[in-house]
Short mmCIF file of C-alpha atoms in Angstrom, two decimals:
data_model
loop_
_atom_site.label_atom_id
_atom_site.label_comp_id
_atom_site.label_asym_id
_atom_site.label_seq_id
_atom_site.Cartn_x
_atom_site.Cartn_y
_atom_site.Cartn_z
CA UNK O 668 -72.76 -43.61 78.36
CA UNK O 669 -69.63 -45.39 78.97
CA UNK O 670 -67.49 -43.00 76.13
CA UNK O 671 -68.68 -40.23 77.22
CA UNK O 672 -67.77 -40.82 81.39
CA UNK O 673 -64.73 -41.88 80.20
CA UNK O 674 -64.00 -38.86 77.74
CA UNK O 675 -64.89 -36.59 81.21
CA UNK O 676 -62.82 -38.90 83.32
CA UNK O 677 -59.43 -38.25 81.06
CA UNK O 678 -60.91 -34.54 80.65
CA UNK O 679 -60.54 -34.17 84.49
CA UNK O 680 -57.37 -35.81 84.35
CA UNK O 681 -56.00 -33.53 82.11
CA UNK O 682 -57.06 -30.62 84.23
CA UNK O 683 -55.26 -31.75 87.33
CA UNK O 684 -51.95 -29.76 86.77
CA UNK O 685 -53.78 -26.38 86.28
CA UNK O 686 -55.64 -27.64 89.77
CA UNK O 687 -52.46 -28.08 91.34
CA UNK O 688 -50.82 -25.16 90.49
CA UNK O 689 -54.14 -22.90 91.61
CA UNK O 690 -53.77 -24.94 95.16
CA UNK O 691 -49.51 -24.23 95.30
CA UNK O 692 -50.25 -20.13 94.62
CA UNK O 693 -52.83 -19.71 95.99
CA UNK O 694 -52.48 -21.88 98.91
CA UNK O 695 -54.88 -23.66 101.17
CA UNK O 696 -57.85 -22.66 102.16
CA UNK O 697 -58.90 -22.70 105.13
CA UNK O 698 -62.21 -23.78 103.80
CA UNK O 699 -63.04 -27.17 102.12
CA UNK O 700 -66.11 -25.87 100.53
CA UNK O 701 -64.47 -22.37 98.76
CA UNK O 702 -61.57 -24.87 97.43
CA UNK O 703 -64.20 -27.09 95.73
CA UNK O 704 -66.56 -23.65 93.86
CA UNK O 705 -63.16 -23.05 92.79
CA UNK O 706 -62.39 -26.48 91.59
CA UNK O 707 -65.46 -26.53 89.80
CA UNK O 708 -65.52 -22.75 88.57
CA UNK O 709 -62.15 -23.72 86.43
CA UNK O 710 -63.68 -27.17 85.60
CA UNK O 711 -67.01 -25.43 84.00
CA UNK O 712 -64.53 -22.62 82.19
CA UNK O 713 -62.43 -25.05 80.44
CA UNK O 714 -65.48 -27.06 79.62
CA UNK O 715 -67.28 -24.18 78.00
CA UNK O 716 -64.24 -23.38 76.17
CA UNK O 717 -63.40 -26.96 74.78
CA UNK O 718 -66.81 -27.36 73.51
CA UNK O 719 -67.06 -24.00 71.92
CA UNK O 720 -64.45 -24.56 69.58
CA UNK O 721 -65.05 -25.57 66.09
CA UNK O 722 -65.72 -29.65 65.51
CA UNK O 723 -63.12 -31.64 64.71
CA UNK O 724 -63.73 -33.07 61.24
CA UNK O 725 -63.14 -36.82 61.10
CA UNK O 726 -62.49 -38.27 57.24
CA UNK O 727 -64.63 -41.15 55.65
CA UNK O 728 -64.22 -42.21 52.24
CA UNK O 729 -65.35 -40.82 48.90
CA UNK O 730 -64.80 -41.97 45.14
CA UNK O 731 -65.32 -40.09 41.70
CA UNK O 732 -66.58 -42.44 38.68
CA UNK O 733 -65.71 -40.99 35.15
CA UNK O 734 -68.60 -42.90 32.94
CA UNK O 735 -67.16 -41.63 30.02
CA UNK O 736 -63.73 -42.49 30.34
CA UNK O 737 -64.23 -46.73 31.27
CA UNK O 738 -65.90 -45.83 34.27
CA UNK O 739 -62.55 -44.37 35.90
CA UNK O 740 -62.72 -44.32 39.71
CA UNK O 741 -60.80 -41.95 41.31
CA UNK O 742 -60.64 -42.32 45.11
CA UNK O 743 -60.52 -39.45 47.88
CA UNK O 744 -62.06 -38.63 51.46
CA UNK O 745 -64.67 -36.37 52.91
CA UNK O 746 -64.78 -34.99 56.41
CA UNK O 747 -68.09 -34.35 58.69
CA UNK O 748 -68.61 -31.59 60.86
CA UNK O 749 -71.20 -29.81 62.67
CA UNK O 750 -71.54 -26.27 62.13
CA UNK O 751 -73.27 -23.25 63.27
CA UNK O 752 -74.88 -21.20 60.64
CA UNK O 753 -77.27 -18.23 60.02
CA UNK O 754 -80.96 -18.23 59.57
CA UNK O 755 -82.86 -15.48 57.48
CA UNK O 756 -83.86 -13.46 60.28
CA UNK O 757 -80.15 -13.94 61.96
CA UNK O 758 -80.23 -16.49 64.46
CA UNK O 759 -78.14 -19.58 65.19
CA UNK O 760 -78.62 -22.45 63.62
CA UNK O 761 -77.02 -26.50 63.49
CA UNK O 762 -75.96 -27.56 60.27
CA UNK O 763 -74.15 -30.53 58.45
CA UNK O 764 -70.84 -30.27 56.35
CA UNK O 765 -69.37 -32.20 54.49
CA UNK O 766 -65.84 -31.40 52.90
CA UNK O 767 -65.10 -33.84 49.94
CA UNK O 768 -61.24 -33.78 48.74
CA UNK O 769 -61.11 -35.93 45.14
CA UNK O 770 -57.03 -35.06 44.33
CA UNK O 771 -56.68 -36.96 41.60
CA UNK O 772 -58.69 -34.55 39.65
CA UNK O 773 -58.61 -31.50 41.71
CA UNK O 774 -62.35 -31.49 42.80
CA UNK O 775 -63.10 -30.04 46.19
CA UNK O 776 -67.19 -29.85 47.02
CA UNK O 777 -68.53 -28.63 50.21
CA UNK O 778 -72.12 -29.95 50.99
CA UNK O 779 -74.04 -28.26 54.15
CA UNK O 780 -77.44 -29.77 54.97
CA UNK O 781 -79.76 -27.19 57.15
CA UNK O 782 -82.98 -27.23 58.29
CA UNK O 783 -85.11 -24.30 56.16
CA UNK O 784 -86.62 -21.51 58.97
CA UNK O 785 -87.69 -19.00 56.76
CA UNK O 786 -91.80 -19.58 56.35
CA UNK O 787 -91.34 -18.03 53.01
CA UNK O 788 -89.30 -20.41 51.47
CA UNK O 789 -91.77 -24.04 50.72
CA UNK O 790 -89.05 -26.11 51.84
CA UNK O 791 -88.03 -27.90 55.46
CA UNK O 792 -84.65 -27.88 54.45
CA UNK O 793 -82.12 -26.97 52.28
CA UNK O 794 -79.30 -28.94 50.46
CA UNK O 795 -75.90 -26.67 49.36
CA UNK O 796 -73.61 -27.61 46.98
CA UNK O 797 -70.72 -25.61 46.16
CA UNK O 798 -68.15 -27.37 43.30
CA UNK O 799 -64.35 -26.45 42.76
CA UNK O 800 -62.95 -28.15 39.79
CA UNK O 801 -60.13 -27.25 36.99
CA UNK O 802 -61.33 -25.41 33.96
CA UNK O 803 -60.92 -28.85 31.87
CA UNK O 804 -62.98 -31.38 34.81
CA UNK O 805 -65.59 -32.16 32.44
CA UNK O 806 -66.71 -31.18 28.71
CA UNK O 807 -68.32 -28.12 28.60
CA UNK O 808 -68.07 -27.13 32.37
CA UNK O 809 -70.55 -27.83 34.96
CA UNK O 810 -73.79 -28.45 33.78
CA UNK O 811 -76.76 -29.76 36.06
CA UNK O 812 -75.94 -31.58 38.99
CA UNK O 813 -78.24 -34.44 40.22
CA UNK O 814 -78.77 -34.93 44.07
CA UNK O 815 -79.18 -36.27 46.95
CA UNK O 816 -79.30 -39.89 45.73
CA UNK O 817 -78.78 -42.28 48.88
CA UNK O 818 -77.69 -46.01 49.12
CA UNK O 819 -76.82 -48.85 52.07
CA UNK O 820 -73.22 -48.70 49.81
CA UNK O 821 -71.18 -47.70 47.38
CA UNK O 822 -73.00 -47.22 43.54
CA UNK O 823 -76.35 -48.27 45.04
CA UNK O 824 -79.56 -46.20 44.58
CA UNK O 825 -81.60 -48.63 46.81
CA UNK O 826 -81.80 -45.57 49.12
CA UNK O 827 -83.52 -43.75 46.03
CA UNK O 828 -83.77 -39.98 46.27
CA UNK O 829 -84.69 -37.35 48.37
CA UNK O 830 -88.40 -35.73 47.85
CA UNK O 831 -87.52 -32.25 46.52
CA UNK O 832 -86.24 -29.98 43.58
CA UNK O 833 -83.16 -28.98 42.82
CA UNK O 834 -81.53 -26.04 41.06
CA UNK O 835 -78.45 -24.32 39.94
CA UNK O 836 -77.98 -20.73 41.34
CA UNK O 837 -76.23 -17.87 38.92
CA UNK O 838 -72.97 -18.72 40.78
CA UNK O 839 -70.88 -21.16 38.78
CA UNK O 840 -70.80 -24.51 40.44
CA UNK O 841 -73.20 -23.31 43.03
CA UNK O 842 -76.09 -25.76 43.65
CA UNK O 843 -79.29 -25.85 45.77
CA UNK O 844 -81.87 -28.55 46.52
CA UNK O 845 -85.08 -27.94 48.41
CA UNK O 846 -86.48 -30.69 50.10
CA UNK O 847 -90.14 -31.28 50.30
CA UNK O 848 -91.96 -29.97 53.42
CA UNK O 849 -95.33 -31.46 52.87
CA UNK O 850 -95.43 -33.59 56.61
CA UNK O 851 -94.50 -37.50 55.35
CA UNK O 852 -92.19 -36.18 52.78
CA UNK O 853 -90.03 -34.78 55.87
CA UNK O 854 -89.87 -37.94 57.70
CA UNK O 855 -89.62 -39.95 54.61
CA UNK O 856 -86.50 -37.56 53.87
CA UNK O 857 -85.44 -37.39 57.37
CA UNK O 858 -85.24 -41.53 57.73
CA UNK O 859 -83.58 -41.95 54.32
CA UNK O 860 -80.37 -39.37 55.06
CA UNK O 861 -80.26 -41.65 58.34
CA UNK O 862 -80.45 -45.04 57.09
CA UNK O 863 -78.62 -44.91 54.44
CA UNK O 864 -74.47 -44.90 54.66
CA UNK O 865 -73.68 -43.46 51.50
CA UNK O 866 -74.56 -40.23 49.78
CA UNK O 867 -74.24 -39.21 45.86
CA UNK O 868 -74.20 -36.66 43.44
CA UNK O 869 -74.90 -37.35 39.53
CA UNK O 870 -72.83 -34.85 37.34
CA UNK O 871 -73.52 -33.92 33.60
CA UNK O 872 -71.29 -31.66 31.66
CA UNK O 873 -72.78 -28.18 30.40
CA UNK O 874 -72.77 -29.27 26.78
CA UNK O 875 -75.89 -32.39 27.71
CA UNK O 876 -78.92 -31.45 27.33
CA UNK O 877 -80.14 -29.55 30.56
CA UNK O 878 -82.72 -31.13 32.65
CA UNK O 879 -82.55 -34.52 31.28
CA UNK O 880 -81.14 -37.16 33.78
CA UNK O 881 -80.86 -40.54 34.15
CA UNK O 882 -78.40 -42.54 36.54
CA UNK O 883 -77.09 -44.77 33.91
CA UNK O 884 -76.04 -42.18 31.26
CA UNK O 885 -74.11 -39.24 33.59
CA UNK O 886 -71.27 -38.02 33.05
CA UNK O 887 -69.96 -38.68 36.51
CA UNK O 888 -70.96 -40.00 39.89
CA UNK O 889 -69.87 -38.71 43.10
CA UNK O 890 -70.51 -41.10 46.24
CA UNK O 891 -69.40 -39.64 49.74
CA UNK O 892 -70.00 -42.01 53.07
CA UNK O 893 -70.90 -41.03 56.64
CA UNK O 894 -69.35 -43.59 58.26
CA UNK O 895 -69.24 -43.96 61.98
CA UNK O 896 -68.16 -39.84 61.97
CA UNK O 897 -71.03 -39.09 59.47
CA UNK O 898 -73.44 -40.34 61.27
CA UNK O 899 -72.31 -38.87 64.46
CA UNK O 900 -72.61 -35.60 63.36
CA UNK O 901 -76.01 -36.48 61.57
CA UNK O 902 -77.09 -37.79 64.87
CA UNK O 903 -75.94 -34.66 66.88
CA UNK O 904 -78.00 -32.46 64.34
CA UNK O 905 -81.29 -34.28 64.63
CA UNK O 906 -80.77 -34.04 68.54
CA UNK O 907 -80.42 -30.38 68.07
CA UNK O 908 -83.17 -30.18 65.73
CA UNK O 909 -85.80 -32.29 67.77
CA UNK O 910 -84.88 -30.00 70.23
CA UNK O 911 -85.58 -26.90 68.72
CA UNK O 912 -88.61 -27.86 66.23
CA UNK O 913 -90.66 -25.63 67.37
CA UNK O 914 -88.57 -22.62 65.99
CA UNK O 915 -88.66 -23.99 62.32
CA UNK O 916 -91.36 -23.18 60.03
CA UNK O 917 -92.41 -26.72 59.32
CA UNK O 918 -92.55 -27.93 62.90
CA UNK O 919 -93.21 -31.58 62.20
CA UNK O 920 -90.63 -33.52 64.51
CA UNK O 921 -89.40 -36.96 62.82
CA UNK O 922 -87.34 -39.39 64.85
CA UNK O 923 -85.13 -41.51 61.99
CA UNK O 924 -84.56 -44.38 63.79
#
């Protein structure tokens, strides 16, 4: 409560100049009650247009871990973001992004976490993955990608994994997992991605065998956290969601707390 009165405090602050110079053009008005509608007419415009830009995205850390080169760490960042997105039948949506930046081996992913509105589809919502990576990243290619895996921190599964199936689509490094929409699945899977301030991807090259998978044998490991901007943006998007539930085709409403 206090951030955000004093976020509209320095807002209005900022706005005085454009006040003044309204007042020294158009000059005063002979009545107090026209000069504050306008006052507040050019308060609500530059409101609506400040918060219909894009999010800011705010960085967090992230770290790559080669397991078959000595368990190489290579360190990078990943940015949060809110964004809006497209159902099936085209309306608006909230979703999560992430943007992960590992340099040190030119990997770029781009995770987006959306809530599933299409009745069609057995799922309450979907996990994206799309990869970027050099020709030479790993032996083989991509192969099968293992995910979500959460944890309290860094290289911990005590968060386990999310309740759902996952899948690789015909686009190269294109990934896709479903999460379960049976009712205690969804809260189960809701309260994990809250509680938990790391996120991770397992990685196996295309020449493993597909489909097999276990934590200690990957190739590589890809943890992401959502830090104090993470989690705002997680927060703002289960706000939106509780909101909203009854548009979704699994209306079950969790509060992660």
């Amino acid at each position: 409560m206090f951030t955000r009165a004093l976020a509209t405090a320095n807002f209005t602050r900022f706005c005085e100049p454009i006040f003044t110079f309204v007042r020294d053009e158009v000059g005063p008005s002979p009545k107090p009650a026209s000069c504050m509608q306008l006052r507040s007419f050019i308060l609500s415009v530059l409101f609506m247009i400040a918060f219909g830009l894009p999010a800011i995205a705010q960085s967090e850390r992230a770290a790559l871990v080669d397991f078959n080169n000595g368990d190489k760490r290579s360190d990078g960042t990943v940015a949060w973001r809110t964004e809006q997105v497209k159902t099936s039948d085209g309306r608006d949506d909230l979703a999560i992004r992430a943007d992960v930046d590992i340099p040190g081996r030119n990997l770029k992913l781009t995770m987006t976490l959306r809530r599933n509105l299409d009745p069609s589809v057995p799922a309450s919502h979907l996990i994206e993955l799309t990869f970027t990576v050099p020709p030479d990243f790993i032996d083989g290619g991509m192969g099968d990608a293992f995910f979500m895996f959460l944890g309290p921190k860094e290289m911990s599964v005590a968060g386990g994994g999310l309740l759902g199936s996952s899948f690789k689509t015909r686009v190269d490094g294109q990934y896709v997992e479903a999460l379960s929409d049976k009712p205690d699945d969804i809260c189960r899977n809701l309260a994990a991605l809250n509680e938990n301030a790391w996120l991770a991807v397992y990685i196996n090259g295309a020449k493993r065998k597909p489909g097999v998978f276990r934590p200690a044998v990957s190739d590589q490991s890809l943890w992401f956290s959502k830090g104090e901007a993470g989690q705002r943006v997680f927060d703002a998007a289960f706000a939106a969601w509780e909101k909203t539930s009854e548009a979704g085709a699994r209306s079950t409403v969790c509060h992660p707390s």
